[in-house]
mmCIF file of C-alpha atoms and ligand atoms in Angstrom:
data_model
loop_
_atom_site.group_PDB
_atom_site.id
_atom_site.type_symbol
_atom_site.label_atom_id
_atom_site.label_comp_id
_atom_site.label_asym_id
_atom_site.label_seq_id
_atom_site.Cartn_x
_atom_site.Cartn_y
_atom_site.Cartn_z
ATOM 1 C CA MET R 1 0.012 0.009 0.086
ATOM 2 C CA SER R 2 1.376 3.602 -0.738
ATOM 3 C CA ASN R 3 2.086 5.875 1.972
ATOM 4 C CA ALA R 4 -0.898 7.243 3.602
ATOM 5 C CA PRO R 5 -2.140 10.460 1.896
ATOM 6 C CA ASP R 6 -1.507 13.673 3.870
ATOM 7 C CA VAL R 7 -4.992 15.107 3.897
ATOM 8 C CA LYS R 8 -4.058 18.451 5.247
ATOM 9 C CA LEU R 9 -1.328 19.087 2.646
ATOM 10 C CA LEU R 10 -3.495 17.739 -0.130
ATOM 11 C CA GLY R 11 -6.169 20.140 0.700
ATOM 12 C CA GLU R 12 -3.760 23.136 0.861
ATOM 13 C CA ARG R 13 -2.263 22.289 -2.516
ATOM 14 C CA ALA R 14 -5.816 21.911 -4.019
ATOM 15 C CA ASP R 15 -6.810 25.215 -2.579
ATOM 16 C CA THR R 16 -3.733 27.019 -3.971
ATOM 17 C CA MET R 17 -4.232 25.352 -7.308
ATOM 18 C CA ILE R 18 -7.945 26.253 -7.506
ATOM 19 C CA ARG R 19 -7.133 29.811 -6.700
ATOM 20 C CA THR R 20 -4.446 30.038 -9.264
ATOM 21 C CA LEU R 21 -6.603 28.601 -11.995
ATOM 22 C CA GLY R 22 -9.523 30.670 -10.648
ATOM 23 C CA SER R 23 -7.612 33.837 -11.453
ATOM 24 C CA ILE R 24 -7.709 33.148 -15.129
ATOM 25 C CA SER R 25 -10.827 34.948 -16.551
ATOM 26 C CA ALA R 26 -11.956 36.990 -19.494
ATOM 27 C CA GLU R 27 -13.104 39.685 -17.305
ATOM 28 C CA PRO R 28 -11.265 41.454 -14.288
ATOM 29 C CA ASN R 29 -14.393 41.561 -11.967
ATOM 30 C CA ARG R 30 -15.957 38.252 -12.463
ATOM 31 C CA LEU R 31 -14.979 34.622 -13.420
ATOM 32 C CA PHE R 32 -15.618 33.702 -17.028
ATOM 33 C CA ARG R 33 -13.701 31.069 -19.010
ATOM 34 C CA ALA R 34 -15.284 30.017 -22.274
ATOM 35 C CA PHE R 35 -14.454 27.262 -24.669
ATOM 36 C CA LEU R 36 -11.484 27.813 -27.147
ATOM 37 C CA THR R 37 -10.793 31.365 -25.822
ATOM 38 C CA PRO R 38 -7.428 32.987 -24.855
ATOM 39 C CA GLU R 39 -8.498 32.222 -21.144
ATOM 40 C CA HIS R 40 -9.044 28.483 -22.109
ATOM 41 C CA ARG R 41 -5.708 28.429 -23.604
ATOM 42 C CA LYS R 42 -4.009 29.968 -20.423
ATOM 43 C CA ALA R 43 -5.907 27.640 -18.221
ATOM 44 C CA ALA R 44 -4.953 24.645 -20.401
ATOM 45 C CA ASP R 45 -1.336 25.621 -20.307
ATOM 46 C CA LEU R 46 -1.389 25.847 -16.463
ATOM 47 C CA VAL R 47 -3.095 22.420 -16.104
ATOM 48 C CA ALA R 48 -0.602 20.917 -18.531
ATOM 49 C CA LYS R 49 2.237 22.359 -16.223
ATOM 50 C CA TRP R 50 0.744 20.798 -13.266
ATOM 51 C CA MET R 51 0.313 17.513 -15.019
ATOM 52 C CA ARG R 52 3.950 17.459 -16.214
ATOM 53 C CA ALA R 53 5.098 18.061 -12.685
ATOM 54 C CA ALA R 54 3.182 15.080 -11.663
ATOM 55 C CA LYS R 55 5.062 13.052 -14.222
ATOM 56 C CA LEU R 56 2.021 12.616 -16.629
ATOM 57 C CA ASP R 57 2.640 12.767 -20.361
ATOM 58 C CA VAL R 58 0.566 15.584 -21.668
ATOM 59 C CA SER R 59 -1.192 15.920 -25.018
ATOM 60 C CA GLU R 60 -4.209 17.857 -26.316
ATOM 61 C CA ASP R 61 -6.802 16.628 -28.829
ATOM 62 C CA ALA R 62 -8.602 18.533 -31.569
ATOM 63 C CA LEU R 63 -11.020 20.051 -29.115
ATOM 64 C CA GLY R 64 -8.441 21.177 -26.818
ATOM 65 C CA THR R 65 -9.009 18.685 -24.024
ATOM 66 C CA VAL R 66 -5.866 18.508 -22.076
ATOM 67 C CA ARG R 67 -4.937 14.755 -21.351
ATOM 68 C CA GLY R 68 -2.252 13.609 -18.945
ATOM 69 C CA HIS R 69 -1.382 9.938 -19.216
ATOM 70 C CA TRP R 70 0.344 8.125 -16.503
ATOM 71 C CA ALA R 71 1.382 4.536 -17.588
ATOM 72 C CA GLY R 72 0.303 1.420 -15.708
ATOM 73 C CA GLU R 73 1.022 -2.257 -15.943
ATOM 74 C CA SER R 74 -1.706 -2.910 -18.621
ATOM 75 C CA LYS R 75 -3.102 -1.040 -21.590
ATOM 76 C CA LYS R 76 -6.344 -0.372 -19.611
ATOM 77 C CA ARG R 77 -6.848 3.105 -18.263
ATOM 78 C CA LEU R 78 -8.862 4.783 -15.399
ATOM 79 C CA LEU R 79 -10.041 8.150 -16.717
ATOM 80 C CA ILE R 80 -10.328 10.844 -14.165
ATOM 81 C CA GLY R 81 -11.555 14.280 -15.366
ATOM 82 C CA SER R 82 -13.764 17.187 -15.259
ATOM 83 C CA HIS R 83 -14.174 20.596 -16.940
ATOM 84 C CA ILE R 84 -12.111 23.866 -16.828
ATOM 85 C CA ASP R 85 -14.560 26.120 -18.487
ATOM 86 C CA THR R 86 -17.130 28.099 -16.273
ATOM 87 C CA VAL R 87 -20.428 29.910 -16.513
ATOM 88 C CA ILE R 88 -20.415 33.719 -16.529
ATOM 89 C CA ASP R 89 -19.859 35.049 -13.109
ATOM 90 C CA GLY R 90 -19.157 31.469 -11.877
ATOM 91 C CA GLY R 91 -17.397 29.979 -9.012
ATOM 92 C CA MET R 92 -13.882 28.654 -9.240
ATOM 93 C CA PHE R 93 -14.406 25.090 -7.903
ATOM 94 C CA ASP R 94 -17.187 23.810 -10.352
ATOM 95 C CA GLY R 95 -15.156 21.620 -12.754
ATOM 96 C CA PRO R 96 -11.358 22.499 -11.937
ATOM 97 C CA PHE R 97 -11.511 20.581 -8.646
ATOM 98 C CA GLY R 98 -12.134 17.322 -10.533
ATOM 99 C CA VAL R 99 -9.096 17.792 -12.733
ATOM 100 C CA ILE R 100 -6.890 19.139 -9.752
ATOM 101 C CA ALA R 101 -7.964 15.993 -7.733
ATOM 102 C CA GLY R 102 -6.874 13.782 -10.440
ATOM 103 C CA ILE R 103 -3.450 15.422 -10.815
ATOM 104 C CA LEU R 104 -2.890 15.248 -7.109
ATOM 105 C CA ALA R 105 -3.849 11.720 -6.865
ATOM 106 C CA VAL R 106 -1.378 10.712 -9.694
ATOM 107 C CA ASP R 107 1.185 12.891 -7.942
ATOM 108 C CA HIS R 108 0.840 10.893 -4.825
ATOM 109 C CA PHE R 109 1.513 7.542 -6.702
ATOM 110 C CA THR R 110 4.310 9.153 -8.539
ATOM 111 C CA GLN R 111 6.039 10.417 -5.212
ATOM 112 C CA ALA R 112 5.466 6.882 -3.826
ATOM 113 C CA GLY R 113 7.084 5.357 -6.841
ATOM 114 C CA ARG R 114 3.962 3.186 -7.302
ATOM 115 C CA LYS R 115 2.941 1.244 -10.479
ATOM 116 C CA LEU R 116 -0.746 0.473 -10.672
ATOM 117 C CA PRO R 117 -2.210 -2.566 -12.776
ATOM 118 C CA PHE R 118 -3.813 0.204 -15.018
ATOM 119 C CA GLY R 119 -2.908 3.416 -16.531
ATOM 120 C CA ILE R 120 -4.557 6.672 -15.432
ATOM 121 C CA ASP R 121 -5.602 9.554 -17.784
ATOM 122 C CA VAL R 122 -6.425 12.892 -16.268
ATOM 123 C CA LEU R 123 -8.757 14.810 -18.577
ATOM 124 C CA ALA R 124 -9.479 18.717 -18.513
ATOM 125 C CA PHE R 125 -12.383 19.175 -20.685
ATOM 126 C CA GLY R 126 -13.049 22.658 -22.296
ATOM 127 C CA ASP R 127 -16.776 22.750 -22.918
ATOM 128 C CA GLU R 128 -19.001 21.312 -20.204
ATOM 129 C CA GLU R 129 -20.921 24.460 -19.300
ATOM 130 C CA GLY R 130 -21.823 25.225 -23.030
ATOM 131 C CA SER R 131 -21.363 28.978 -22.136
ATOM 132 C CA ARG R 132 -19.971 29.959 -25.525
ATOM 133 C CA PHE R 133 -21.722 27.671 -28.163
ATOM 134 C CA PRO R 134 -25.509 26.591 -27.959
ATOM 135 C CA THR R 135 -24.221 22.990 -27.169
ATOM 136 C CA THR R 136 -22.373 21.325 -24.388
ATOM 137 C CA LEU R 137 -20.209 18.447 -23.390
ATOM 138 C CA THR R 138 -18.674 18.477 -26.807
ATOM 139 C CA SER R 139 -15.118 17.770 -25.412
ATOM 140 C CA SER R 140 -16.128 14.787 -23.499
ATOM 141 C CA MET R 141 -18.307 13.583 -26.480
ATOM 142 C CA ALA R 142 -15.217 13.746 -28.680
ATOM 143 C CA CYS R 143 -13.382 11.530 -26.146
ATOM 144 C CA ALA R 144 -16.248 9.175 -25.972
ATOM 145 C CA GLY R 145 -16.568 9.025 -29.806
ATOM 146 C CA THR R 146 -20.007 10.360 -29.911
ATOM 147 C CA PHE R 147 -19.275 13.899 -31.175
ATOM 148 C CA ASP R 148 -21.790 14.913 -34.037
ATOM 149 C CA ASN R 149 -19.868 16.888 -36.683
ATOM 150 C CA ALA R 150 -23.188 18.923 -37.319
ATOM 151 C CA ARG R 151 -22.233 20.663 -34.203
ATOM 152 C CA LEU R 152 -19.294 22.380 -36.004
ATOM 153 C CA ASP R 153 -21.660 24.627 -37.713
ATOM 154 C CA MET R 154 -23.028 26.054 -34.428
ATOM 155 C CA ALA R 155 -22.079 29.731 -33.946
ATOM 156 C CA ASP R 156 -21.469 31.782 -30.822
ATOM 157 C CA LYS R 157 -22.972 35.208 -30.155
ATOM 158 C CA GLU R 158 -20.465 36.840 -32.399
ATOM 159 C CA GLY R 159 -21.263 34.291 -35.305
ATOM 160 C CA VAL R 160 -18.081 32.430 -34.934
ATOM 161 C CA THR R 161 -18.664 28.738 -35.770
ATOM 162 C CA LEU R 162 -17.123 26.021 -33.612
ATOM 163 C CA ARG R 163 -15.321 24.751 -36.552
ATOM 164 C CA ASP R 164 -13.634 28.383 -36.902
ATOM 165 C CA ALA R 165 -13.053 28.549 -33.242
ATOM 166 C CA ILE R 166 -11.161 25.248 -33.338
ATOM 167 C CA VAL R 167 -9.015 26.455 -36.265
ATOM 168 C CA ALA R 168 -8.423 29.631 -34.426
ATOM 169 C CA TYR R 169 -7.341 27.757 -31.288
ATOM 170 C CA GLY R 170 -4.736 25.988 -33.441
ATOM 171 C CA LYS R 171 -6.484 22.628 -33.746
ATOM 172 C CA ASP R 172 -7.699 20.692 -36.857
ATOM 173 C CA PRO R 173 -11.510 19.972 -37.055
ATOM 174 C CA ALA R 174 -10.632 17.028 -39.380
ATOM 175 C CA ALA R 175 -8.693 15.435 -36.441
ATOM 176 C CA LEU R 176 -11.690 15.309 -34.117
ATOM 177 C CA ALA R 177 -12.235 11.535 -34.660
ATOM 178 C CA GLU R 178 -8.768 10.904 -33.328
ATOM 179 C CA ALA R 179 -9.982 12.202 -29.933
ATOM 180 C CA ALA R 180 -12.048 9.095 -29.398
ATOM 181 C CA TYR R 181 -10.778 6.404 -27.001
ATOM 182 C CA LYS R 182 -10.517 3.080 -28.643
ATOM 183 C CA ARG R 183 -12.823 0.372 -27.406
ATOM 184 C CA GLY R 184 -11.467 -1.432 -24.241
ATOM 185 C CA GLU R 185 -8.903 1.339 -23.761
ATOM 186 C CA ALA R 186 -10.963 3.327 -21.236
ATOM 187 C CA ALA R 187 -12.027 0.892 -18.342
ATOM 188 C CA ALA R 188 -13.923 3.397 -16.359
ATOM 189 C CA TYR R 189 -14.373 7.296 -15.862
ATOM 190 C CA VAL R 190 -14.481 8.939 -12.499
ATOM 191 C CA GLU R 191 -15.250 12.480 -11.582
ATOM 192 C CA VAL R 192 -14.861 14.329 -8.354
ATOM 193 C CA HIS R 193 -17.098 17.415 -8.271
ATOM 194 C CA ILE R 194 -18.590 19.873 -5.826
ATOM 195 C CA GLU R 195 -22.190 18.935 -4.946
ATOM 196 C CA GLN R 196 -23.497 22.276 -6.003
ATOM 197 C CA GLY R 197 -26.463 21.642 -3.570
ATOM 198 C CA PRO R 198 -27.098 21.745 0.102
ATOM 199 C CA VAL R 199 -27.531 18.165 1.169
ATOM 200 C CA LEU R 200 -23.908 17.087 2.360
ATOM 201 C CA GLU R 201 -23.690 20.279 4.342
ATOM 202 C CA TYR R 202 -26.982 19.671 5.821
ATOM 203 C CA LYS R 203 -26.205 15.965 6.599
ATOM 204 C CA LYS R 204 -22.734 17.239 8.102
ATOM 205 C CA GLN R 205 -20.851 14.991 5.597
ATOM 206 C CA PRO R 206 -17.885 15.976 3.459
ATOM 207 C CA LEU R 207 -18.290 13.464 0.647
ATOM 208 C CA GLY R 208 -20.971 11.669 -1.120
ATOM 209 C CA VAL R 209 -21.584 9.020 -3.786
ATOM 210 C CA VAL R 210 -23.509 9.934 -6.910
ATOM 211 C CA THR R 211 -26.155 7.420 -7.994
ATOM 212 C CA SER R 212 -27.189 9.267 -11.275
ATOM 213 C CA ILE R 213 -26.930 12.447 -13.315
ATOM 214 C CA ALA R 214 -30.310 14.118 -14.022
ATOM 215 C CA GLY R 215 -31.845 14.034 -17.425
ATOM 216 C CA GLN R 216 -32.295 17.478 -19.357
ATOM 217 C CA SER R 217 -34.801 18.834 -21.872
ATOM 218 C CA TYR R 218 -34.058 22.277 -23.311
ATOM 219 C CA LEU R 219 -36.880 24.089 -25.126
ATOM 220 C CA ASN R 220 -36.150 27.426 -27.067
ATOM 221 C CA VAL R 221 -39.530 29.275 -26.960
ATOM 222 C CA GLU R 222 -39.865 32.281 -29.322
ATOM 223 C CA PHE R 223 -42.993 34.596 -29.201
ATOM 224 C CA LEU R 224 -43.806 36.831 -32.231
ATOM 225 C CA GLY R 225 -46.220 39.719 -31.342
ATOM 226 C CA GLU R 226 -46.311 43.243 -32.563
ATOM 227 C CA ALA R 227 -43.926 45.909 -31.497
ATOM 228 C CA GLY R 228 -45.850 49.103 -30.765
ATOM 229 C CA HIS R 229 -45.878 52.424 -28.952
ATOM 230 C CA ALA R 230 -45.990 52.063 -24.980
ATOM 231 C CA GLY R 231 -48.173 55.193 -24.719
ATOM 232 C CA THR R 232 -50.522 54.901 -27.607
ATOM 233 C CA VAL R 233 -51.693 51.314 -28.019
ATOM 234 C CA PRO R 234 -54.655 50.485 -25.917
ATOM 235 C CA MET R 235 -54.123 47.451 -23.673
ATOM 236 C CA MET R 236 -56.786 45.162 -25.252
ATOM 237 C CA LEU R 237 -55.160 45.711 -28.590
ATOM 238 C CA ARG R 238 -51.696 44.802 -27.831
ATOM 239 C CA ARG R 239 -49.911 41.641 -28.909
ATOM 240 C CA ASP R 240 -47.034 41.815 -26.373
ATOM 241 C CA ALA R 241 -44.435 39.057 -26.810
ATOM 242 C CA LEU R 242 -42.622 39.906 -23.454
ATOM 243 C CA ALA R 243 -45.892 39.456 -21.495
ATOM 244 C CA GLY R 244 -46.349 36.132 -23.216
ATOM 245 C CA GLY R 245 -42.874 35.270 -22.196
ATOM 246 C CA ALA R 246 -43.515 36.308 -18.689
ATOM 247 C CA GLU R 247 -46.553 34.000 -18.605
ATOM 248 C CA VAL R 248 -44.252 31.002 -19.716
ATOM 249 C CA ILE R 249 -41.522 31.818 -17.018
ATOM 250 C CA LEU R 250 -44.357 31.693 -14.265
ATOM 251 C CA LEU R 251 -45.969 28.521 -15.853
ATOM 252 C CA ALA R 252 -42.614 26.789 -15.797
ATOM 253 C CA GLU R 253 -42.143 27.632 -12.093
ATOM 254 C CA LYS R 254 -45.562 26.713 -11.073
ATOM 255 C CA MET R 255 -45.711 23.404 -12.919
ATOM 256 C CA ALA R 256 -42.347 22.428 -11.458
ATOM 257 C CA ARG R 257 -43.353 23.309 -7.906
ATOM 258 C CA ASP R 258 -46.470 21.230 -8.434
ATOM 259 C CA THR R 259 -44.338 18.145 -9.178
ATOM 260 C CA LYS R 260 -43.080 18.384 -5.427
ATOM 261 C CA GLY R 261 -39.367 17.989 -6.517
ATOM 262 C CA ASP R 262 -39.774 15.505 -9.287
ATOM 263 C CA VAL R 263 -38.907 18.064 -11.872
ATOM 264 C CA VAL R 264 -37.164 21.381 -11.822
ATOM 265 C CA ALA R 265 -37.471 24.149 -14.421
ATOM 266 C CA THR R 266 -35.618 27.260 -15.017
ATOM 267 C CA VAL R 267 -35.696 30.139 -17.442
ATOM 268 C CA GLY R 268 -32.258 31.778 -16.966
ATOM 269 C CA GLN R 269 -31.972 33.381 -20.346
ATOM 270 C CA LEU R 270 -34.263 35.736 -22.073
ATOM 271 C CA ARG R 271 -33.618 37.668 -25.219
ATOM 272 C CA ILE R 272 -35.527 40.691 -26.392
ATOM 273 C CA PRO R 273 -33.935 41.833 -29.689
ATOM 274 C CA SER R 274 -35.336 45.246 -29.836
ATOM 275 C CA ALA R 275 -35.634 45.994 -26.144
ATOM 276 C CA ALA R 276 -36.750 49.545 -25.030
ATOM 277 C CA SER R 277 -38.693 50.906 -22.088
ATOM 278 C CA ASN R 278 -41.228 52.705 -24.437
ATOM 279 C CA VAL R 279 -41.827 49.903 -26.899
ATOM 280 C CA ILE R 280 -44.173 47.107 -26.482
ATOM 281 C CA ALA R 281 -42.000 43.930 -27.271
ATOM 282 C CA GLY R 282 -42.558 42.483 -30.594
ATOM 283 C CA ASN R 283 -40.321 39.505 -30.276
ATOM 284 C CA VAL R 284 -39.010 37.518 -27.338
ATOM 285 C CA ALA R 285 -36.940 34.324 -27.188
ATOM 286 C CA LEU R 286 -36.337 32.324 -24.000
ATOM 287 C CA VAL R 287 -34.503 29.023 -23.095
ATOM 288 C CA VAL R 288 -36.314 26.641 -20.572
ATOM 289 C CA ASP R 289 -33.928 24.146 -18.741
ATOM 290 C CA ILE R 290 -36.130 21.196 -17.590
ATOM 291 C CA ARG R 291 -34.552 18.342 -15.391
ATOM 292 C CA SER R 292 -35.590 15.232 -13.522
ATOM 293 C CA GLY R 293 -34.065 12.114 -12.253
ATOM 294 C CA SER R 294 -36.949 10.413 -13.927
ATOM 295 C CA ASN R 295 -37.181 10.307 -17.696
ATOM 296 C CA ALA R 296 -40.898 9.685 -17.633
ATOM 297 C CA ALA R 297 -41.574 12.631 -15.330
ATOM 298 C CA ARG R 298 -39.478 15.003 -17.412
ATOM 299 C CA GLN R 299 -41.156 13.887 -20.784
ATOM 300 C CA GLN R 300 -44.662 14.244 -19.248
ATOM 301 C CA PHE R 301 -43.704 17.706 -17.981
ATOM 302 C CA VAL R 302 -42.347 18.645 -21.468
ATOM 303 C CA ASP R 303 -45.541 17.479 -23.169
ATOM 304 C CA THR R 304 -47.896 19.237 -20.868
ATOM 305 C CA PHE R 305 -45.827 22.328 -20.893
ATOM 306 C CA LYS R 306 -45.679 22.691 -24.677
ATOM 307 C CA THR R 307 -49.529 22.284 -24.747
ATOM 308 C CA GLU R 308 -49.779 25.098 -22.247
ATOM 309 C CA ILE R 309 -47.462 27.347 -24.049
ATOM 310 C CA ARG R 310 -49.532 26.911 -27.341
ATOM 311 C CA ALA R 311 -52.525 27.918 -25.369
ATOM 312 C CA ILE R 312 -50.876 31.067 -24.128
ATOM 313 C CA ALA R 313 -49.883 31.916 -27.768
ATOM 314 C CA LYS R 314 -53.396 31.511 -29.018
ATOM 315 C CA ARG R 315 -55.003 33.433 -26.265
ATOM 316 C CA ARG R 316 -52.580 36.213 -26.859
ATOM 317 C CA GLU R 317 -52.559 35.901 -30.694
ATOM 318 C CA LEU R 318 -48.814 35.478 -30.761
ATOM 319 C CA GLY R 319 -46.681 33.775 -33.233
ATOM 320 C CA LEU R 320 -44.811 30.829 -31.662
ATOM 321 C CA THR R 321 -42.009 28.589 -32.285
ATOM 322 C CA ILE R 322 -40.918 25.836 -29.790
ATOM 323 C CA THR R 323 -37.459 24.178 -30.661
ATOM 324 C CA GLN R 324 -36.310 21.327 -28.450
ATOM 325 C CA THR R 325 -32.502 21.698 -28.396
ATOM 326 C CA ARG R 326 -31.740 19.106 -25.734
ATOM 327 C CA ASP R 327 -33.109 15.792 -24.757
ATOM 328 C CA VAL R 328 -30.708 13.867 -22.530
ATOM 329 C CA ALA R 329 -31.683 10.676 -20.558
ATOM 330 C CA THR R 330 -30.808 10.328 -16.934
ATOM 331 C CA THR R 331 -27.427 8.692 -16.658
ATOM 332 C CA PRO R 332 -26.977 5.982 -13.954
ATOM 333 C CA CYS R 333 -23.567 5.561 -12.308
ATOM 334 C CA ASP R 334 -22.088 2.150 -12.264
ATOM 335 C CA GLN R 335 -23.042 0.242 -9.233
ATOM 336 C CA SER R 336 -19.809 -1.463 -8.559
ATOM 337 C CA LEU R 337 -17.803 1.744 -9.095
ATOM 338 C CA GLN R 338 -20.368 3.480 -6.683
ATOM 339 C CA ASP R 339 -19.541 0.737 -4.082
ATOM 340 C CA GLY R 340 -15.816 1.449 -4.562
ATOM 341 C CA ILE R 341 -16.349 5.253 -4.038
ATOM 342 C CA ALA R 342 -18.440 4.560 -0.860
ATOM 343 C CA ALA R 343 -15.735 2.322 0.575
ATOM 344 C CA ALA R 344 -13.174 4.876 -0.186
ATOM 345 C CA ILE R 345 -15.245 7.560 1.509
ATOM 346 C CA ARG R 346 -15.536 5.263 4.582
ATOM 347 C CA SER R 347 -11.672 4.761 4.507
ATOM 348 C CA VAL R 348 -11.174 8.646 5.186
ATOM 349 C CA GLY R 349 -13.914 8.525 7.958
ATOM 350 C CA GLY R 350 -16.912 9.714 6.062
ATOM 351 C CA GLU R 351 -20.348 8.207 5.913
ATOM 352 C CA PRO R 352 -21.040 7.720 2.039
ATOM 353 C CA LEU R 353 -24.369 9.505 1.463
ATOM 354 C CA GLU R 354 -25.914 8.646 -1.845
ATOM 355 C CA LEU R 355 -27.027 11.506 -3.943
ATOM 356 C CA SER R 356 -28.441 11.899 -7.373
ATOM 357 C CA SER R 357 -27.003 14.894 -9.260
ATOM 358 C CA GLY R 358 -29.350 17.623 -10.532
ATOM 359 C CA ALA R 359 -26.435 19.262 -12.261
ATOM 360 C CA GLY R 360 -25.205 17.972 -15.547
ATOM 361 C CA HIS R 361 -21.641 16.609 -15.945
ATOM 362 C CA ASP R 362 -19.099 15.226 -18.441
ATOM 363 C CA GLY R 363 -19.952 11.782 -16.937
ATOM 364 C CA THR R 364 -23.166 11.891 -19.060
ATOM 365 C CA ALA R 365 -21.029 11.896 -22.145
ATOM 366 C CA MET R 366 -18.483 9.432 -20.875
ATOM 367 C CA ALA R 367 -21.033 6.972 -19.895
ATOM 368 C CA LYS R 368 -21.358 6.263 -23.498
ATOM 369 C CA LEU R 369 -17.676 5.041 -23.508
ATOM 370 C CA CYS R 370 -17.305 3.242 -20.202
ATOM 371 C CA PRO R 371 -18.878 2.818 -16.715
ATOM 372 C CA ILE R 372 -18.764 6.048 -14.825
ATOM 373 C CA ALA R 373 -18.688 7.122 -11.117
ATOM 374 C CA MET R 374 -18.805 10.483 -9.326
ATOM 375 C CA MET R 375 -17.752 11.624 -5.976
ATOM 376 C CA PHE R 376 -19.406 14.830 -4.548
ATOM 377 C CA VAL R 377 -17.758 17.054 -2.244
ATOM 378 C CA ARG R 378 -19.592 19.420 0.260
ATOM 379 C CA CYS R 379 -19.679 23.062 -0.816
ATOM 380 C CA ARG R 380 -20.933 25.943 1.463
ATOM 381 C CA GLY R 381 -24.625 26.699 1.408
ATOM 382 C CA GLY R 382 -24.901 24.469 -1.701
ATOM 383 C CA ILE R 383 -24.062 27.572 -3.565
ATOM 384 C CA SER R 384 -22.676 27.169 -7.208
ATOM 385 C CA HIS R 385 -22.572 28.987 -10.576
ATOM 386 C CA ASN R 386 -22.027 31.910 -8.324
ATOM 387 C CA PRO R 387 -18.769 33.615 -7.279
ATOM 388 C CA ALA R 388 -19.613 32.749 -3.533
ATOM 389 C CA GLU R 389 -19.139 28.997 -4.419
ATOM 390 C CA TYR R 390 -16.631 27.587 -1.838
ATOM 391 C CA THR R 391 -15.309 24.119 -0.830
ATOM 392 C CA SER R 392 -12.909 23.938 2.278
ATOM 393 C CA PRO R 393 -9.301 22.743 1.825
ATOM 394 C CA SER R 394 -10.059 20.114 4.517
ATOM 395 C CA ASP R 395 -12.980 18.703 2.430
ATOM 396 C CA MET R 396 -10.875 18.963 -0.841
ATOM 397 C CA GLY R 397 -8.096 17.018 0.969
ATOM 398 C CA LEU R 398 -10.376 14.292 2.078
ATOM 399 C CA ALA R 399 -11.696 14.056 -1.381
ATOM 400 C CA VAL R 400 -8.275 13.538 -2.884
ATOM 401 C CA ALA R 401 -7.325 11.053 -0.193
ATOM 402 C CA ALA R 402 -10.656 9.248 -0.852
ATOM 403 C CA LEU R 403 -9.964 9.239 -4.744
ATOM 404 C CA ILE R 404 -6.426 7.791 -4.107
ATOM 405 C CA ARG R 405 -8.095 5.077 -2.038
ATOM 406 C CA PHE R 406 -10.595 4.273 -4.633
ATOM 407 C CA ILE R 407 -7.857 4.107 -7.261
ATOM 408 C CA GLU R 408 -5.768 1.725 -5.003
ATOM 409 C CA THR R 409 -8.786 -0.553 -4.607
ATOM 410 C CA VAL R 410 -10.782 -0.410 -7.904
ATOM 411 C CA LYS R 411 -10.923 -3.589 -9.972
ATOM 412 C CA LEU R 412 -10.838 -2.686 -13.563
HETATM 413 O O1 LIG C 1 -25.966 22.950 -16.382
HETATM 414 C C1 LIG C 1 -25.317 22.149 -15.587
HETATM 415 O O2 LIG C 1 -25.841 21.482 -14.910
HETATM 416 C C2 LIG C 1 -23.825 22.211 -15.651
HETATM 417 O O3 LIG C 1 -23.303 22.917 -14.745
HETATM 418 N N1 LIG C 1 -23.362 22.566 -16.969
HETATM 419 MN MN1 LIG C 2 -19.515 21.201 -13.293
HETATM 420 MN MN1 LIG C 3 -21.446 24.006 -14.003
#
C-alpha cells in the first residue's frame, strides 16, 4: 500500500491550485472562462504544467482537451476528469477541482514510486458549461466518440462557428475522430465534483456517492407579437411578446413546483432583440431548462408544458416557435464503481451519502464510452454557478485522499 495520503497538505495544495486557476478569466471583476478562448488556452497551459510536474505525459486533442497520461502495468486506463470552463460570473471550484484532484492523486502515486495494474488519464475538458456555443459536453463527447460533426456549424453570439473557433485555437477539426478512445482502452471514468447543492452540508458529511446524473430537456421558445408604442396602443389591442414570455416563465415555475421535487424548471436566459422601455416587445426568445431524475416525469412535463405554451400563444394571438434543443436521458452511475467510491469515503472517515445529481456533468457523455462514477464534495450553502461558491481545503483534502484510496482498490 502507498504511504498514507497527507489530507491537510493535499487540501492546501488543492486550494492553492484552485485559486491560481480561478484567477484566469476573460473579465477582471467576474470569473468567465469560455471554450476555445485565450482564457481557455491559459488555463490549459497551467493544467498541462501541473500534469507534467506530476509526471503525466501531456497531449491535447482537436477540441483542446488536455490529457495527462500516467502509464500502468496494462493498456487499460482509468479516466479521471472534469471541465475547466465556467459559466459567466461562476465559481472557481465547479469543474477545476475534478481535474486538480486527479493530478494530485497521480502525484501521490508518482511520489510513492508506485506502479498500478492500469494506467490513468487525467482529462481537462474545455466545454461542459456550454457558455459559448449553444451546445455542451462537446469535449467529453469527442473522447467518448459520440461527437456529431453537425455541431461544428453552431455559432457563438459573435457568429463564430465551432469549426472556426477550433482552427483559431490552433487545432484541426478534421482530427476530431482521433480524440475518441479506442474500445477497451477506457476501463472506467470517475469525476470528483462539488455537490452544487445543500445536502452534504445539511447532513454534515464532507463526501457523497453519486447514483445518477439528471436528464435534461431544453426548449427554445420564441414569441412573435407586434412592436408598438408604449403610450398609444390600448391594452386590449396589444400583442405583447414579452408579456407572453412572462407567462411562460411563471408557468414553468408553477408546474415544476407542483411536481413536488420530481422536476425542476428554470428560465435563466431571455432575449428581447429590440428592447426599449417605451416599446411593446414584438419579439422575445427564452430558453427553458427542464431536469428530472425520472425520464418519464421529464417527458410528461415537457408534453404538458408545450400544450400550455401553445394555449398562451393562441389566447394572446402571438406567433410561436418551440424548438427542443436538448433531450438527454438520466445517466446511471455504475453500481460497483459506486461501491468503490463508498468504501473509499468510509476509509477517510466519512459516511457515504448517496445523492443523485441535478447538475449535468461530463460523466453523461463519458457513460457512452465506459462505466462512470462520481464523488461529490460538500460546498458551502450548496451555492454554485455563483462567485460565492466555496469548498474548504479540508474537504478537498479528504476528497483527494478518498480518490487515492478508490484508485488503490478499484478492480478494472
Ligand atoms: O448545467 C449544468 O448542470 C452544468 O453546470 N453545465
Ligand atoms: Mn460542473
Ligand atoms: Mn457548472
